[in-house]
XYZ file of C-alpha atoms in Angstrom:
353
model
C -86.603 -14.835 21.930
C -86.835 -14.473 18.152
C -87.217 -17.470 15.852
C -83.780 -16.743 14.364
C -82.151 -17.059 17.790
C -84.202 -20.189 18.495
C -82.951 -21.793 15.301
C -79.364 -20.837 16.045
C -79.787 -22.740 19.325
C -81.467 -25.675 17.552
C -78.642 -25.961 15.022
C -76.108 -25.758 17.833
C -77.916 -28.596 19.629
C -77.937 -30.681 16.445
C -74.187 -30.270 15.984
C -73.603 -31.041 19.658
C -75.755 -34.153 19.308
C -73.734 -35.192 16.279
C -70.424 -34.771 18.114
C -71.768 -36.681 21.110
C -73.239 -39.615 19.184
C -70.979 -39.840 16.165
C -67.978 -38.908 18.307
C -67.739 -42.365 19.844
C -68.331 -43.912 16.407
C -65.287 -42.024 15.122
C -63.333 -43.089 18.188
C -64.213 -46.749 17.703
C -63.337 -46.482 14.019
C -59.886 -45.157 14.884
C -59.305 -47.614 17.728
C -60.733 -50.885 16.437
C -57.375 -51.973 15.011
C -55.632 -51.270 18.315
C -58.098 -52.872 20.731
C -58.629 -55.856 18.439
C -55.684 -58.238 18.343
C -57.331 -60.538 15.818
C -60.201 -60.548 13.353
C -62.839 -61.622 15.869
C -61.845 -58.911 18.336
C -61.885 -56.261 15.622
C -65.355 -57.451 14.669
C -66.431 -57.066 18.294
C -65.356 -53.411 18.219
C -67.100 -52.770 14.908
C -70.256 -54.596 15.979
C -70.417 -52.410 19.087
C -71.404 -49.514 16.804
C -72.871 -51.603 13.987
C -76.551 -51.006 14.829
C -76.220 -47.267 15.518
C -73.497 -45.591 13.460
C -75.668 -44.777 10.442
C -78.461 -43.420 12.632
C -75.956 -41.198 14.408
C -74.907 -39.658 11.095
C -78.482 -38.466 10.578
C -77.674 -35.691 13.045
C -75.062 -34.361 10.613
C -77.540 -34.393 7.728
C -80.229 -32.638 9.761
C -77.743 -30.065 11.070
C -76.622 -29.238 7.530
C -80.194 -29.128 6.253
C -81.181 -26.894 9.170
C -78.377 -24.461 8.338
C -79.482 -24.410 4.700
C -83.128 -23.734 5.542
C -82.802 -21.430 8.560
C -79.619 -19.534 7.620
C -79.092 -19.743 3.842
C -76.489 -16.942 3.850
C -74.469 -18.827 6.460
C -74.757 -22.083 4.541
C -73.785 -20.485 1.233
C -70.748 -18.608 2.566
C -69.458 -21.439 4.736
C -69.920 -24.271 2.257
C -68.513 -22.307 -0.680
C -65.540 -21.029 1.308
C -64.756 -24.440 2.794
C -65.720 -26.341 -0.339
C -62.531 -28.397 -0.673
C -62.328 -29.250 3.029
C -65.998 -30.250 3.165
C -65.593 -32.318 -0.010
C -62.825 -34.229 1.773
C -65.167 -34.712 4.752
C -67.868 -36.073 2.447
C -65.388 -38.433 0.755
C -64.154 -39.657 4.144
C -67.736 -40.292 5.290
C -68.432 -42.284 2.119
C -65.264 -44.363 2.473
C -66.027 -44.947 6.136
C -69.597 -46.047 5.450
C -68.565 -48.335 2.617
C -65.878 -49.953 4.763
C -68.473 -51.230 7.251
C -70.212 -53.174 4.506
C -67.373 -54.167 2.195
C -65.030 -55.676 4.774
C -67.557 -58.479 5.330
C -67.812 -59.453 1.665
C -64.624 -61.557 1.517
C -63.034 -63.597 4.285
C -59.448 -62.694 3.410
C -56.901 -61.004 5.650
C -55.721 -58.619 2.929
C -59.270 -57.573 2.103
C -60.033 -56.927 5.770
C -56.817 -54.922 6.151
C -57.732 -52.582 3.286
C -61.183 -51.792 4.640
C -59.979 -51.578 8.225
C -57.483 -48.960 7.057
C -60.276 -47.125 5.221
C -62.420 -47.150 8.362
C -59.531 -45.831 10.463
C -58.641 -43.118 7.958
C -62.230 -41.961 7.469
C -62.828 -41.877 11.209
C -59.656 -39.793 11.639
C -60.285 -37.242 8.898
C -63.896 -36.292 9.659
C -63.627 -35.108 13.295
C -60.311 -33.387 12.548
C -61.721 -31.319 9.683
C -65.022 -30.600 11.417
C -63.067 -29.222 14.365
C -60.931 -27.146 11.995
C -64.064 -25.803 10.301
C -65.694 -24.701 13.541
C -62.422 -23.289 14.793
C -62.341 -21.061 11.733
C -65.910 -19.905 12.372
C -64.947 -18.782 15.866
C -61.631 -17.232 14.813
C -62.985 -15.450 11.751
C -62.455 -15.750 8.000
C -61.790 -13.231 5.218
C -65.300 -12.367 4.004
C -66.075 -9.385 1.784
C -69.095 -7.076 1.648
C -70.947 -9.559 -0.589
C -70.528 -12.252 2.067
C -68.142 -14.175 -0.149
C -65.074 -15.970 1.179
C -61.882 -14.384 -0.215
C -59.262 -16.688 1.300
C -57.756 -19.958 0.105
C -57.747 -23.513 1.413
C -54.540 -22.812 3.306
C -56.175 -19.858 5.067
C -58.209 -22.447 6.936
C -55.074 -24.171 8.238
C -54.195 -21.624 10.914
C -52.784 -22.651 14.316
C -55.934 -22.131 16.395
C -58.236 -23.967 13.986
C -55.805 -26.870 13.655
C -55.619 -27.061 17.450
C -59.425 -27.041 17.635
C -59.495 -29.895 15.120
C -56.953 -31.898 17.115
C -58.943 -31.265 20.296
C -62.103 -32.709 18.745
C -60.076 -35.627 17.360
C -58.475 -36.549 20.700
C -61.783 -36.219 22.540
C -63.352 -38.594 19.998
C -60.586 -41.104 20.719
C -61.290 -40.923 24.444
C -65.055 -41.050 23.853
C -64.643 -44.133 21.669
C -62.475 -45.858 24.266
C -65.041 -45.329 27.030
C -67.844 -46.500 24.737
C -65.994 -49.722 23.905
C -65.235 -50.307 27.578
C -68.952 -49.941 28.278
C -70.189 -52.068 25.362
C -67.725 -54.985 25.327
C -66.369 -57.717 27.577
C -63.116 -59.591 27.836
C -59.930 -58.621 26.045
C -61.467 -55.819 23.969
C -62.862 -54.198 27.090
C -59.522 -54.482 28.913
C -57.618 -52.939 26.008
C -60.190 -50.167 25.671
C -59.747 -49.287 29.330
C -55.975 -49.234 28.834
C -56.313 -46.963 25.795
C -58.623 -44.670 27.743
C -56.090 -44.428 30.563
C -53.401 -43.401 28.046
C -55.500 -41.017 25.943
C -57.218 -39.399 28.950
C -54.331 -37.174 30.119
C -53.618 -36.126 26.514
C -57.274 -35.197 26.038
C -57.199 -33.213 29.288
C -54.234 -31.166 28.036
C -55.949 -30.461 24.711
C -59.219 -29.542 26.431
C -57.363 -27.190 28.780
C -55.480 -25.582 25.913
C -58.722 -25.187 23.979
C -60.418 -23.587 26.995
C -57.578 -21.062 27.305
C -56.982 -20.332 23.617
C -60.621 -19.903 22.540
C -61.349 -16.788 24.673
C -58.060 -15.295 23.476
C -59.130 -15.711 19.844
C -62.812 -14.828 20.211
C -63.025 -12.669 23.328
C -66.012 -13.107 25.669
C -63.919 -14.324 28.605
C -67.052 -14.800 30.708
C -68.122 -17.603 28.372
C -65.041 -19.639 29.314
C -67.240 -21.590 31.721
C -68.443 -23.731 28.797
C -65.050 -25.124 27.683
C -64.097 -25.338 31.368
C -66.911 -27.864 31.777
C -65.220 -29.986 29.105
C -61.942 -29.880 31.049
C -63.642 -30.966 34.281
C -65.536 -33.706 32.417
C -62.326 -35.127 30.932
C -60.661 -35.123 34.358
C -63.697 -36.943 35.772
C -63.499 -39.459 32.922
C -59.857 -40.177 33.766
C -60.812 -40.917 37.365
C -63.725 -43.144 36.359
C -61.565 -45.049 33.859
C -58.993 -45.789 36.535
C -61.788 -46.838 38.890
C -63.211 -49.067 36.097
C -66.579 -47.338 36.274
C -67.295 -47.737 32.580
C -70.761 -46.199 32.483
C -69.786 -43.085 34.388
C -66.613 -42.712 32.309
C -68.726 -42.740 29.147
C -71.130 -40.159 30.569
C -68.155 -37.942 31.448
C -66.707 -38.097 27.941
C -70.187 -37.501 26.529
C -70.384 -34.306 28.598
C -66.931 -33.308 27.344
C -68.047 -33.746 23.725
C -71.245 -31.780 24.313
C -69.404 -28.952 26.078
C -66.782 -28.754 23.339
C -69.446 -28.561 20.639
C -71.358 -25.955 22.632
C -68.161 -23.899 23.009
C -68.058 -23.183 19.275
C -71.604 -21.844 19.243
C -71.417 -19.968 22.542
C -68.338 -18.046 21.405
C -69.726 -17.580 17.891
C -73.001 -15.902 18.958
C -74.403 -13.427 17.886
C -72.485 -14.119 14.670
C -72.727 -17.139 12.451
C -69.591 -16.211 10.495
C -67.087 -13.618 11.630
C -65.366 -11.537 8.948
C -61.700 -10.908 9.644
C -61.675 -8.381 6.788
C -64.171 -5.971 8.310
C -66.501 -6.509 11.264
C -69.301 -4.887 9.264
C -69.131 -7.765 6.769
C -69.818 -10.441 9.397
C -72.884 -12.643 9.114
C -75.082 -12.524 12.182
C -78.045 -14.497 13.434
C -80.349 -11.694 12.291
C -78.919 -10.769 8.868
C -78.286 -14.364 7.708
C -81.614 -15.941 8.675
C -84.552 -16.912 6.515
C -87.901 -15.162 6.594
C -90.084 -15.333 9.675
C -92.625 -17.473 7.814
C -89.969 -20.037 6.839
C -88.688 -20.267 10.400
C -92.238 -20.633 11.710
C -92.985 -23.556 9.366
C -89.660 -25.192 10.281
C -90.463 -24.843 13.973
C -93.854 -26.534 13.593
C -92.365 -29.418 11.592
C -89.542 -29.859 14.111
C -91.889 -29.879 17.100
C -93.889 -32.682 15.460
C -91.169 -34.923 14.045
C -88.066 -34.387 16.203
C -89.515 -36.210 19.248
C -90.370 -39.158 16.972
C -86.758 -39.341 15.794
C -85.508 -39.199 19.390
C -87.874 -41.978 20.469
C -86.860 -44.180 17.547
C -83.155 -43.659 18.126
C -83.555 -44.192 21.859
C -85.360 -47.457 21.163
C -82.483 -48.577 18.945
C -80.004 -48.032 21.754
C -82.311 -49.857 24.165
C -82.605 -52.897 21.907
C -78.826 -53.130 21.380
C -77.888 -52.249 24.946
C -76.041 -55.410 26.035
C -72.296 -55.903 26.110
C -70.744 -58.162 23.462
C -67.578 -60.220 23.111
C -66.119 -62.797 20.756
C -68.505 -65.475 22.028
C -71.383 -63.525 20.458
C -69.867 -63.803 16.989
C -69.852 -66.822 14.743
C -66.788 -67.524 12.644
C -68.727 -66.958 9.428
C -70.698 -63.863 10.483
C -70.409 -60.551 8.704
C -68.080 -57.983 10.211
C -70.649 -55.242 10.197
C -73.561 -57.404 11.310
C -75.019 -56.129 14.595
C -74.678 -58.281 17.668
C -77.902 -59.900 18.837
C -80.020 -57.983 21.287
C -80.751 -59.212 24.745
C -81.102 -58.254 28.357
C -78.896 -55.413 29.486
C -78.306 -56.500 33.024
C -76.085 -54.261 35.135
C -73.800 -53.432 32.195
C -76.303 -50.885 30.861
C -76.338 -48.920 34.097
C -74.262 -45.760 34.397
C -72.094 -47.305 37.077
C -70.614 -49.740 34.522
C -69.130 -52.854 36.076
C-alpha cells in the first residue's frame, strides 16, 4: 500500500470520526428545543454535550488540515469550487459555537430564545451542507484540465447531492436522539426516546434510498455493502429504541453514521474528485497527493500524536459519563456549563437502562 492510499484512508477515517462524534452534537443542537419543555430541560440537553462538543469539532479541523497537507490539489479544487457553501458552513459553525456561550450570559427568555434558535439553525445547516458536498464528490463536478471548478453554486444543488445532505441530516437527528436518551434521565430522556421512535423510520427510508441511489450515480455496485450496513444499523436502532435499550440504540446509530461517512469514500476511490466534464480531468489519489517525503513526515507525526489525542478524548468521555437531569442543575448555573462528573453506574453500559 502506497502512502497516498494510506492517507486517503486516514482522511476518510477522520471524516467518519467527525460524523460519528459531531453527528450527535448536531442532533442534540437541532432537538434541544423539542425535548426541552422549559429552560432547565433545554439546559439538560445542552449540558449533555457541553463537555465534548468542541473537542469533537477538532476532527473536522484535522480532516481539513490532512486534506491540505496530503492532497493539496484536492483541497484547492474542492475548497475553491465549493467556496460559498463552505463559507456558509464556517459561519454556521461560528454561530453554533457562540450560541453555547452567549445564551448563558443573560437570564432572559428572549435572549435564550435567540441563541437557542442560532444553535438549532447552525446544527441544521452544517450536516446538510457537508452531506451535499460529499454527494457532489461522489457524483462528479465540472472540472477542467487545469483542475479548476467550472460550475456555479447552483451546480452543487443537484437532486442526488441534496438527498445525500438530507440523509446525513436525518441520521444526525436520530443519532442525537439516541445520545440524549443515553445521557439524560427523566422527562428529557422520555422525550428523546419518543423523538427517536418517530425519526427512526424516516432515517431508515433515507438510508435505504441513499444505499440504492449511490451505486446508480457512482457505479461500483459491489461496494453497496457499505451503505447497506447503514440501513441495517438504522433498523437495529429502531428496535433498540422501542426496547428502551439506550446504549445499544446509540451504538447502532453510531455505526450508521460511520457507514454513511465511509460510503462517500468507498465509492469515491480511486478518485478524490470526479470530473463530469472529462474523465481524464479527474483528480485521483495518485495525481493529487503530496510528495512521498511529505507523506512520510505526516505519517510519523500522526503515529506519535494521534494516539495521544484519542486517549485524551476518551478520558473526557469517561469523566463526563454519567446521566444528567434537571436535579443536577442549579437555577443560576450557566446553560453551557458541563454537568458535574461522577460514577457512571449501569447507565454507561451499552445495554442502557
